[in-house]
Coordinates of C-alpha atoms in Angstrom, one line a residue:
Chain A
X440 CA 99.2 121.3 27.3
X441 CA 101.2 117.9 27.7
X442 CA 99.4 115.2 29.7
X443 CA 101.9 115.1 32.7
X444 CA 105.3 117.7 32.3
X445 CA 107.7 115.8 33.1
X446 CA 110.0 118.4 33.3
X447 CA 107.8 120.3 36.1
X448 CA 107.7 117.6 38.2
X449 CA 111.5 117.0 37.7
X450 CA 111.9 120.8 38.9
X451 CA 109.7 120.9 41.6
X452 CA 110.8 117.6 43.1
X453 CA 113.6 118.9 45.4
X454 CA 110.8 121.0 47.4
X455 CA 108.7 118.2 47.4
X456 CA 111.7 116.0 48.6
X457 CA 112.5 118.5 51.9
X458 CA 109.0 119.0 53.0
X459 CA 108.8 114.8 52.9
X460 CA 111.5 114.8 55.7
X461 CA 109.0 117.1 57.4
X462 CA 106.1 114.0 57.1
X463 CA 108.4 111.6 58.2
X464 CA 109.9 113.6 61.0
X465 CA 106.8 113.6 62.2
X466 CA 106.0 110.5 61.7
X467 CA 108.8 108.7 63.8
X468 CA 108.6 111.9 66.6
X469 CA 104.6 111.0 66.8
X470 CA 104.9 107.0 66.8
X471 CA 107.5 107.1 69.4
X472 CA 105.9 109.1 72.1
X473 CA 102.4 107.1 70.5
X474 CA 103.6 103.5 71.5
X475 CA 105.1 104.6 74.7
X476 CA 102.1 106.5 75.7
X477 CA 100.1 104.0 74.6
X478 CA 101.5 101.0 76.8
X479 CA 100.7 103.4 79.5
X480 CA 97.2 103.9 78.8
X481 CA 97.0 100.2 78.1
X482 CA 97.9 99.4 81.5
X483 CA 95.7 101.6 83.3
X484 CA 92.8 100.6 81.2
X485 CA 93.6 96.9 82.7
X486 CA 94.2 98.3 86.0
X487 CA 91.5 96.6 88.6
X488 CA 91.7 100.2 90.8
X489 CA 88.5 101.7 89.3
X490 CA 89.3 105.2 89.8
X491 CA 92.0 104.2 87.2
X492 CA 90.3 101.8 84.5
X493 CA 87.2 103.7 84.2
X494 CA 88.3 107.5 83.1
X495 CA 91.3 106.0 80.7
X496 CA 88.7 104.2 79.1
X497 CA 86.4 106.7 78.6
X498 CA 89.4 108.5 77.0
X499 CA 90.6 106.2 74.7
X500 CA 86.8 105.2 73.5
X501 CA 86.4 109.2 72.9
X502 CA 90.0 109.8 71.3
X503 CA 89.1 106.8 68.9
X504 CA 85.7 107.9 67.6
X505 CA 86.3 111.5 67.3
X506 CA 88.1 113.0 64.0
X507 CA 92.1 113.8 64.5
X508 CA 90.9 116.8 62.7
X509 CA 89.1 118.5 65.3
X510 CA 91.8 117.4 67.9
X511 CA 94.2 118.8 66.2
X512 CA 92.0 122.2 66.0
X513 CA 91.6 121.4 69.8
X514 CA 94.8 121.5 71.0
X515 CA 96.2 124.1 68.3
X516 CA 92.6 126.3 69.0
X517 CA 91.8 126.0 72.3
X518 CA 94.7 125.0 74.3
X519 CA 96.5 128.8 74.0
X520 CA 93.2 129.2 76.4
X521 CA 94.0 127.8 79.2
X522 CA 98.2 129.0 78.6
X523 CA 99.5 126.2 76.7
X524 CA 101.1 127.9 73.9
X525 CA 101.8 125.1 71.1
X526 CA 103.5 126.0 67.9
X527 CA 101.6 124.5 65.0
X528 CA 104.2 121.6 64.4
X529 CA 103.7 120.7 68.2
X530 CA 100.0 120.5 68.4
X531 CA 100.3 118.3 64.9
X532 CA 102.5 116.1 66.7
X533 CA 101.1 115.8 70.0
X534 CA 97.8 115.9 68.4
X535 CA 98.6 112.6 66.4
X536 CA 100.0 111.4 68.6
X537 CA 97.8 110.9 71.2
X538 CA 95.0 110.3 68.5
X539 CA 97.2 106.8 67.9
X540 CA 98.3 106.1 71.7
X541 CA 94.8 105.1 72.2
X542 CA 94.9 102.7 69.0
X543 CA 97.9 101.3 70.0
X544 CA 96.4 101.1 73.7
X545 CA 94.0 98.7 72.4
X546 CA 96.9 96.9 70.7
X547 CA 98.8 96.4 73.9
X548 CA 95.3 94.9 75.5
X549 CA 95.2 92.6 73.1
X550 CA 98.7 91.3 73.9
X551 CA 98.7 91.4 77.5
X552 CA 95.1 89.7 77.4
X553 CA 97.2 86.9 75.8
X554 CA 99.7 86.2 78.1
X555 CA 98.9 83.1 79.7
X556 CA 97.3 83.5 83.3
X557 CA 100.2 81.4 84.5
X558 CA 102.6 83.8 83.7
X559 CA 100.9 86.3 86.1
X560 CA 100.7 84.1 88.9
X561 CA 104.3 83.2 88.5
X562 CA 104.8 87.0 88.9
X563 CA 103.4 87.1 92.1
X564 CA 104.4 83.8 93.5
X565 CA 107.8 84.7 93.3
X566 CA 106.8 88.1 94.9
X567 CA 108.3 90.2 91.9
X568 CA 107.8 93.9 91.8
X569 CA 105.2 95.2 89.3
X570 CA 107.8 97.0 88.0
X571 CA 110.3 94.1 87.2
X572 CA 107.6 91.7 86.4
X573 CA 106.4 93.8 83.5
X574 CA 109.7 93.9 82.0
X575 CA 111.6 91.1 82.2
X576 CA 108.1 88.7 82.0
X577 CA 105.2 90.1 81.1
X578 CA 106.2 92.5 78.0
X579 CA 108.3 90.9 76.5
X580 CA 106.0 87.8 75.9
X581 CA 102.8 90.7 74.8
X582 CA 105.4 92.6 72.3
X583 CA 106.3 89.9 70.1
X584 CA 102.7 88.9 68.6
X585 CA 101.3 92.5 68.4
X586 CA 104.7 94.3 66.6
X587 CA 103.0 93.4 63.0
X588 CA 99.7 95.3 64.6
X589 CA 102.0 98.3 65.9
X590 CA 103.5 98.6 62.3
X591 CA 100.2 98.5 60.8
X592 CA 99.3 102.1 62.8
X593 CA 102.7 103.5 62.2
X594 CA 101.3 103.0 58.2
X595 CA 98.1 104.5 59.1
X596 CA 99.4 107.2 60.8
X597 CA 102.1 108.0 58.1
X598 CA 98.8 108.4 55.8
X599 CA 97.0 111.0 58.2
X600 CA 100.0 113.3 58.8
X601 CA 98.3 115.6 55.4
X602 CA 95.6 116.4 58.4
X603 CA 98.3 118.8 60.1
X604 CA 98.1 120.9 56.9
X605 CA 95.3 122.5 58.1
X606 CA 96.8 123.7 61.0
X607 CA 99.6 125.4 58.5
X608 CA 102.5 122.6 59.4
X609 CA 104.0 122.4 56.2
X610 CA 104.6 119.1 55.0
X611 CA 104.5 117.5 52.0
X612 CA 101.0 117.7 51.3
X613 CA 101.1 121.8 52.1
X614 CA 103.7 122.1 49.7
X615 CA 102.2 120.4 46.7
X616 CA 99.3 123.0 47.2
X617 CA 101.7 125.9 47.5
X618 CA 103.1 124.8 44.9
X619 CA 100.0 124.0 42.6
X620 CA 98.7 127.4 43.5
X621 CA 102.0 129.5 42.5
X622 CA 102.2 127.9 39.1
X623 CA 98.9 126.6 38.9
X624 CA 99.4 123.0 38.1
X625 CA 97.9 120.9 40.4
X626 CA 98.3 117.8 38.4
X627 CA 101.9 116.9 39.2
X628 CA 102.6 118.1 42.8
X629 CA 99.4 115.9 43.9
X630 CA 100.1 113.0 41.7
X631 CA 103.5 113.1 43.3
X632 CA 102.7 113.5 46.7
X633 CA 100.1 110.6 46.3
X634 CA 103.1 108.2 44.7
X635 CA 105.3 109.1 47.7
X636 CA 102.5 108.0 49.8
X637 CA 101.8 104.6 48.2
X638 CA 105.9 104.2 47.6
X639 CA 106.4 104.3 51.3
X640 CA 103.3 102.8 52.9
X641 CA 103.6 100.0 50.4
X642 CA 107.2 99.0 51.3
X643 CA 106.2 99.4 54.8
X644 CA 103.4 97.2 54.5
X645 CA 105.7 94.8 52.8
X646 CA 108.4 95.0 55.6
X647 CA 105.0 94.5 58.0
X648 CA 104.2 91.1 56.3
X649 CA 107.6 90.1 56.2
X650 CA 107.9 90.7 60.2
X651 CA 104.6 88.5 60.1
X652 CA 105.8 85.8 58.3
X653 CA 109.0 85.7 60.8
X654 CA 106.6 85.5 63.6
X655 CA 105.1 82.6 62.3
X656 CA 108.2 80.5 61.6
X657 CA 109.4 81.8 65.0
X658 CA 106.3 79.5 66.5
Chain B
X636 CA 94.2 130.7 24.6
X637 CA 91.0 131.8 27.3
X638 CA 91.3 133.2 30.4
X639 CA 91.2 130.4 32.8
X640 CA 89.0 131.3 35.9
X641 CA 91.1 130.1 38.9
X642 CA 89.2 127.5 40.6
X643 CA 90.6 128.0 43.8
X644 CA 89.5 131.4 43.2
X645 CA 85.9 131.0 43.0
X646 CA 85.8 128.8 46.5
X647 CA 87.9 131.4 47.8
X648 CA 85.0 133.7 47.0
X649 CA 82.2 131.0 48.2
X650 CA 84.4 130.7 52.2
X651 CA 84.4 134.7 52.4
X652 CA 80.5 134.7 50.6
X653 CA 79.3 132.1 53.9
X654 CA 81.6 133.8 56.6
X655 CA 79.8 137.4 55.4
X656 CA 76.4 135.8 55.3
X657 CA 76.7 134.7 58.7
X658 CA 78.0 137.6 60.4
X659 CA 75.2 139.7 58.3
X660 CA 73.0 137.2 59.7
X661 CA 74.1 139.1 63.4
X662 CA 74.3 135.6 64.4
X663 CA 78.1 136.1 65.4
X664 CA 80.6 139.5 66.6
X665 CA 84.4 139.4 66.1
X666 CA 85.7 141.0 68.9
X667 CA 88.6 144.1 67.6
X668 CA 92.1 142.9 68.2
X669 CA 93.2 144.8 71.1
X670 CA 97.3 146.4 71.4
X671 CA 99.0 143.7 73.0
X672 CA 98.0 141.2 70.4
X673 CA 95.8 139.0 72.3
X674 CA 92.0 138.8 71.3
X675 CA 89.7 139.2 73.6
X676 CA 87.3 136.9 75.1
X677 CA 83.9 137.3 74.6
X678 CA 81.9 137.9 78.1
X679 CA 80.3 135.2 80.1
X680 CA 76.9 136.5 79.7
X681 CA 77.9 136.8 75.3
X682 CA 78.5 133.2 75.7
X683 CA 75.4 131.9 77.1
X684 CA 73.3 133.9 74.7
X685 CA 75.7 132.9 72.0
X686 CA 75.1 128.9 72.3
X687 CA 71.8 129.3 71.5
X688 CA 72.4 130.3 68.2
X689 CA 76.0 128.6 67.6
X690 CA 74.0 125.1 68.3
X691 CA 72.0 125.0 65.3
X692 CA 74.5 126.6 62.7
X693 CA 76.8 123.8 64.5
X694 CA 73.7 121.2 63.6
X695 CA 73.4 122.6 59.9
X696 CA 77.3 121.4 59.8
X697 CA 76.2 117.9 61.0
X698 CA 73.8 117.6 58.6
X699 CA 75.8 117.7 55.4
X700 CA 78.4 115.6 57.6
X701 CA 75.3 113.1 57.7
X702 CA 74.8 113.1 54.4
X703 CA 78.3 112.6 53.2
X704 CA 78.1 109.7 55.8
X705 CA 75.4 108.2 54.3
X706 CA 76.1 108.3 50.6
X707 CA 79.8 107.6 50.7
X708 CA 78.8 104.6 53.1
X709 CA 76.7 103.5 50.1
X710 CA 79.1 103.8 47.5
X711 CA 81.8 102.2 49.9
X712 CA 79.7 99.2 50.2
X713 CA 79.3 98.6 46.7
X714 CA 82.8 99.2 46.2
X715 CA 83.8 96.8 48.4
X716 CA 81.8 94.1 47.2
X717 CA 82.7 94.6 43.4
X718 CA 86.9 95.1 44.4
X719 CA 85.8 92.1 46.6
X720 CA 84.9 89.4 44.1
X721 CA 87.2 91.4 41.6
X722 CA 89.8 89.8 43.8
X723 CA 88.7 86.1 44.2
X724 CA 87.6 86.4 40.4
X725 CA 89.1 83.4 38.5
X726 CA 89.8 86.3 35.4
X727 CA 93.2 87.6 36.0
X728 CA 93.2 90.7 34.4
X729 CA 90.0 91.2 36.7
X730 CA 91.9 89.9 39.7
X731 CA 94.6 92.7 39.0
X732 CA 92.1 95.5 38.1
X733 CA 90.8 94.9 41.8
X734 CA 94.1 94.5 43.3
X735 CA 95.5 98.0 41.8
X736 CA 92.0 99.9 42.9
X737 CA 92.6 98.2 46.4
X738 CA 96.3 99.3 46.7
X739 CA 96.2 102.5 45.3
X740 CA 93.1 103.6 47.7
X741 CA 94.5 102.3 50.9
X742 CA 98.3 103.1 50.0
X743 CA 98.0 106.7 49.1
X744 CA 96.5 109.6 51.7
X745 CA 92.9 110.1 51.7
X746 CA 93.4 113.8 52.2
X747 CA 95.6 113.4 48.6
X748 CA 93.0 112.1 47.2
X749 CA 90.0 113.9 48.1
X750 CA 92.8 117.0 46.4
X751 CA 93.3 114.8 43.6
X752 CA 89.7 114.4 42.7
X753 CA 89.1 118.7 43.9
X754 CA 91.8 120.6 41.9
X755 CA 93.0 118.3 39.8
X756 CA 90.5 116.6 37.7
X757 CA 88.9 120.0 36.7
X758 CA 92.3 121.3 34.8
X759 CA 92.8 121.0 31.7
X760 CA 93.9 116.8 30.7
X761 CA 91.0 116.1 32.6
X762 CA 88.4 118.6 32.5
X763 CA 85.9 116.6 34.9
X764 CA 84.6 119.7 37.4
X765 CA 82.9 118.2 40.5
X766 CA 80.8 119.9 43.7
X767 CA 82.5 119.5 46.7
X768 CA 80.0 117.5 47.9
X769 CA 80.4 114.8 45.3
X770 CA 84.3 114.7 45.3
X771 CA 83.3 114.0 49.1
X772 CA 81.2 111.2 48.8
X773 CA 83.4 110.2 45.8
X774 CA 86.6 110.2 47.6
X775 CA 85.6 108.8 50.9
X776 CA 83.1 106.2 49.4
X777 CA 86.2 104.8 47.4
X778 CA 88.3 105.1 49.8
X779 CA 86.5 103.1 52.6
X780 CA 85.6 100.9 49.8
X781 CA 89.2 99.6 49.5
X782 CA 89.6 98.9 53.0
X783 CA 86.2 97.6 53.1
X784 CA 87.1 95.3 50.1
X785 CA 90.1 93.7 52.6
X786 CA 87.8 93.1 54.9
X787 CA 84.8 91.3 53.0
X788 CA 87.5 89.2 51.1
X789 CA 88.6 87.8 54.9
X790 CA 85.0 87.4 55.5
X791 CA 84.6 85.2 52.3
X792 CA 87.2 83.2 52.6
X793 CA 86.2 82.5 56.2
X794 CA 83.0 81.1 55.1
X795 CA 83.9 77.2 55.4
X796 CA 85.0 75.2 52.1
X797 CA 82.2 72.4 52.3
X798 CA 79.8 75.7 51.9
X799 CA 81.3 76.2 48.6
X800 CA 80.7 72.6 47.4
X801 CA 77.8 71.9 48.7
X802 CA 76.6 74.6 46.2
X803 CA 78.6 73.0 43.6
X804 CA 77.1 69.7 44.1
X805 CA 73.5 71.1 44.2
X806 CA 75.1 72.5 40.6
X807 CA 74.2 76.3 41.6
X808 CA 75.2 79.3 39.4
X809 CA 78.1 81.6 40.7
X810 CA 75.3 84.1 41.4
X811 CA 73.4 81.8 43.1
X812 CA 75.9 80.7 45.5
X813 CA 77.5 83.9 45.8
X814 CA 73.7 85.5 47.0
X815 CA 72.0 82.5 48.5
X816 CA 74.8 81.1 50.4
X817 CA 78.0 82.8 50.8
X818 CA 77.2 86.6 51.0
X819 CA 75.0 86.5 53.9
X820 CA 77.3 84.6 55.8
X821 CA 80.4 86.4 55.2
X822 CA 78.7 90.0 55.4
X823 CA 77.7 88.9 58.5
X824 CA 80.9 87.9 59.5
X825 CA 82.2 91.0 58.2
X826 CA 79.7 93.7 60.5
X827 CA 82.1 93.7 63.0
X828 CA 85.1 95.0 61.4
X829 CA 83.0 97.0 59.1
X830 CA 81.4 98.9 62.0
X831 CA 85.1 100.6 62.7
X832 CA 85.0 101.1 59.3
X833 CA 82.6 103.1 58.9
X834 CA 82.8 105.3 62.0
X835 CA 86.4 105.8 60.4
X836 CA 84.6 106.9 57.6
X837 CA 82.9 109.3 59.7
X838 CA 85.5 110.6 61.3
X839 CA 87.1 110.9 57.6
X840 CA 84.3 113.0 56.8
X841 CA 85.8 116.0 58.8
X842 CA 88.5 116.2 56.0
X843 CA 85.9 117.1 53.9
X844 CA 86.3 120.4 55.1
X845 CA 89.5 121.8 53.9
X846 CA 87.7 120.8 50.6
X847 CA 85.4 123.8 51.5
X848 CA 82.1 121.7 52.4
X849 CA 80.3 123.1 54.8
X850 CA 80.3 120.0 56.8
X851 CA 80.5 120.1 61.0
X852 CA 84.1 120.6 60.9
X853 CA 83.8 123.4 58.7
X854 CA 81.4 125.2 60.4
X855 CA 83.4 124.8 64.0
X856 CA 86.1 126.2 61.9
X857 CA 83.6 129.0 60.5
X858 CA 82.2 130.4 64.1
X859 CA 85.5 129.8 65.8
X860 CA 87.0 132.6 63.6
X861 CA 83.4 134.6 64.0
X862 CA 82.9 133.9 67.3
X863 CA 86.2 133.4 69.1
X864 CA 84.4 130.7 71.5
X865 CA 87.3 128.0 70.6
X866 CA 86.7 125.6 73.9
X867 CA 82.5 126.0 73.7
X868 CA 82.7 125.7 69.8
X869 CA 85.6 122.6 69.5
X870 CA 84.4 121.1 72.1
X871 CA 80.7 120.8 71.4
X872 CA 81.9 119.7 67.5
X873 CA 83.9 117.0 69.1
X874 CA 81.1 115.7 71.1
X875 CA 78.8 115.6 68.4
X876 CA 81.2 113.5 66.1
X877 CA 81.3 111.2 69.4
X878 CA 77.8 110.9 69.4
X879 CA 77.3 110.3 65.7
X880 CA 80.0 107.6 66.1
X881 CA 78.1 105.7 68.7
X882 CA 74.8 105.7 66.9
X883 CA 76.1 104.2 64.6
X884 CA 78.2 101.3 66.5
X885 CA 75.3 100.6 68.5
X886 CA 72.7 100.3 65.4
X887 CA 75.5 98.0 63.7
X888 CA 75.3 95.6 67.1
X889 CA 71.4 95.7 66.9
X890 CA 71.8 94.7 63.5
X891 CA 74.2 91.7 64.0
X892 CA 72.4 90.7 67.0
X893 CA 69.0 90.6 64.9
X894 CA 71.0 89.0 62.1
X895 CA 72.1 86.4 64.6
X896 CA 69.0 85.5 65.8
X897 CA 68.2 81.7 65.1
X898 CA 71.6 80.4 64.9
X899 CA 73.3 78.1 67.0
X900 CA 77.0 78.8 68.1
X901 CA 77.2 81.4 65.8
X902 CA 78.5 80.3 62.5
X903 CA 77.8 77.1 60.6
X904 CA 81.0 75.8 59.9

């Protein structure tokens, strides 16, 4: 047997290629209802009506130090329960999805804690609504220092979307297995799912640092 | 050529060997399917009596996710320091040794990974067969350790440049410096950030399960299918991992308080 068949991997790469979109379908779909779900949460953690502040925190302290795993097994498991029916691809993407709203929640903190106390006071001195004030003054001053942050997570959570597997969502990471267990070669479908892993998150993370370094000319 | 016994084969057998010990065990009942499709739920009076007995199977599962904790915290550590000084080395071929580990880890999936080291390092090229367990503590220990490396190579390079030459002028070795002087101040520096890390790392440890360890997630997965108590089973599993996570965020904060202790401001700069 050949160290690495080439001409395996060369056949098998097509599959590999269409369950990919799959990953990164769920990728984008996930980040986008994560950072605007996330702002959300953000805000009502900051809120000063207690009622409010206290069970969002509680949520995002509990979503952030239990395993997307299980929460994915939650919603997938449990939720058919009480008569929300999810197909497997919805649970994965709602599951991950609010697994990294209440990263990116934290994120947003961080960059509405930095806004200068001024800018509030301007807010209400010129009696805006909360409404307006957050979004002609007050986001877009938090965004701009905490994008590099957001892009970090959308990396992170590009890495965890091989979790939905177990919940039989087949992307990538199902198919190389499927795969590996029809022909029974492991070697290449995994190796190639791991380059297409480090090939992405790697120009990502570049892209991320060059978005950085813009920031800090910008100043 | 031999036969090749399947690998994924024999673990198939060891999941279906547990599941029938359990249920022979009478621990557990799988209600019949009824006609319409939908399963059954198990009685109110079922469930009470059956927490008694899910808590410590679910406990056994925490156990082995301890352990894998533990060890792959160890070997993270040390991984972290070595890719750590790997990276300031002066050596270059050192330097990109360090750099590659650090990349590759953080870049590709740990789920990949932990597959990597399960099926395909005992086929043929390789030939290296590893317990589940140890491809666990493996895979998670080196993984952490690469982000763990980022972060103590931050923490070294915050400790302050006169640090560095004071040493020099009091004409220290490099193992001197690096253990008398710099270390404690940059792992110090480093607790913080290394806390999330390792509560990442035990959340991690739940992937360890579609490896076929018996770990906590494994076993909520195991009685779930047994048992058909999703909410009581899930939910229990997710508190635990909750609680496991703050032990160990609140021991870390002892542990930099106690650290702490004695110095003024916080850092010497």
């Amino acid at each position: 047997m050949n160290f690495f068949d080439w001409e395996f991997a060369w056949t098998i790469l097509p599959s590999l290629l269409d369950a990919s979109l799959k990953t990164v379908g769920i990728t984008l779909a996930g980040f986008s209802i994560a950072i605007v779900l996330g702002l959300f949460l953000a805000v009502g953690r900051r809120s000063r009506k207690r009622w409010l502040s206290w069970p969002v925190t509680g949520l995002i302290e509990f979503i952030r130090s239990t395993p997307l795993l299980i929460q994915v097994f939650f919603l997938f498991f449990v939720m058919p329960n009480f008569g929300l029916n999810l197909s497997a691809l919805q649970a994965g993407i709602i599951g991950i999805a609010l697994h990294y709203a209440c990263y990116t929640a934290e994120v947003y903190r961080a960059g509405l804690d930095a806004v200068p106390r001024a800018q509030w006071e301007a807010v209400t001195a010129l009696n805006m609504r909360p409404l307006t004030a957050y979004r002609k003054i007050i986001l877009p001053q938090a965004l701009r220092p905490i994008l590099p942050a957001l892009g970090n997570y959308l990396i992170s959570m590009l890495k965890d979307t091989p979790v939905l597997s177990a919940i039989t969502v087949v992307e990538i990471m199902q198919r190389a297995k499927n795969i590996g267990s029809e022909h029974f070669r492991y070697l290449e479908p995994i190796t190639m799912v791991g380059l297409f892993f480090l090939i992405l998150s790697l120009g990502l993370a570049w892209l991320v640092r060059r978005l950085e370094n813009r920031m800090e000319l910008a100043r | 050529m031999n036969p090749v016994v399947s690998p994924s084969q024999s673990r198939f057998a060891y999941v279906r060997r547990t599941a029938l010990q359990l249920r022979a065990c009478g621990r557990s009942r799988r209600p019949s399917r009824s006609h319409s499709g939908a399963l059954p739920q198990p009685s109110r009076v079922y469930r009470i009596f059956a927490m008694n007995e899910l808590i410590p199977l679910l406990l056994e599962g925490t156990w082995v996710t301890v352990q894998v904790t533990f060890f792959g915290s160890l070997l993270a550590i040390a991984a972290a320091l070595i890719a750590a000084f790997g990276r300031l080395s002066p050596i270059a071929p050192v330097r990109w040794l360090a750099t590659a580990y650090i990349e590759i880890f953080r870049g590709s999936s740990l789920l990949v990974q932990l597959f990597w080291l399960y099926f395909v390092l005992p086929m043929p090229p390789f030939n290296v067969s590893l317990s589940a367990f140890n491809v666990a503590v493996i895979g998670l220990g080196l993984n952490i350790g690469a982000y763990g490396a980022e972060v103590l190579r931050g923490a070294i390079r915050s400790v302050h440049k006169g640090q560095f030459e004071a040493c020099q002028a009091l004409n220290m070795t490099a193992w001197q410096r690096a253990r008398r002087i710099i270390l404690p101040q940059a792992l110090l520096a480093a607790i913080p950030p290394g806390t999330n890390l390792l509560i990442e790392l035990l959340k991690n440890t739940s992937l360890v399960s579609l490896i076929t360890l018996s770990d906590l997630a494994f076993r909520a997965r195991q009685l779930d299918q047994a048992t058909l108590m999703t909410l009581e089973i899930f939910g229990l599993a997710l508190v635990i991992y909750f609680v496991l996570a703050q032990i160990i965020n609140f021991s870390l904060r002892a542990l930099e308080r106690r650290l702490n202790r004695g110095r003024i401001g916080g850092s010497l700069s």
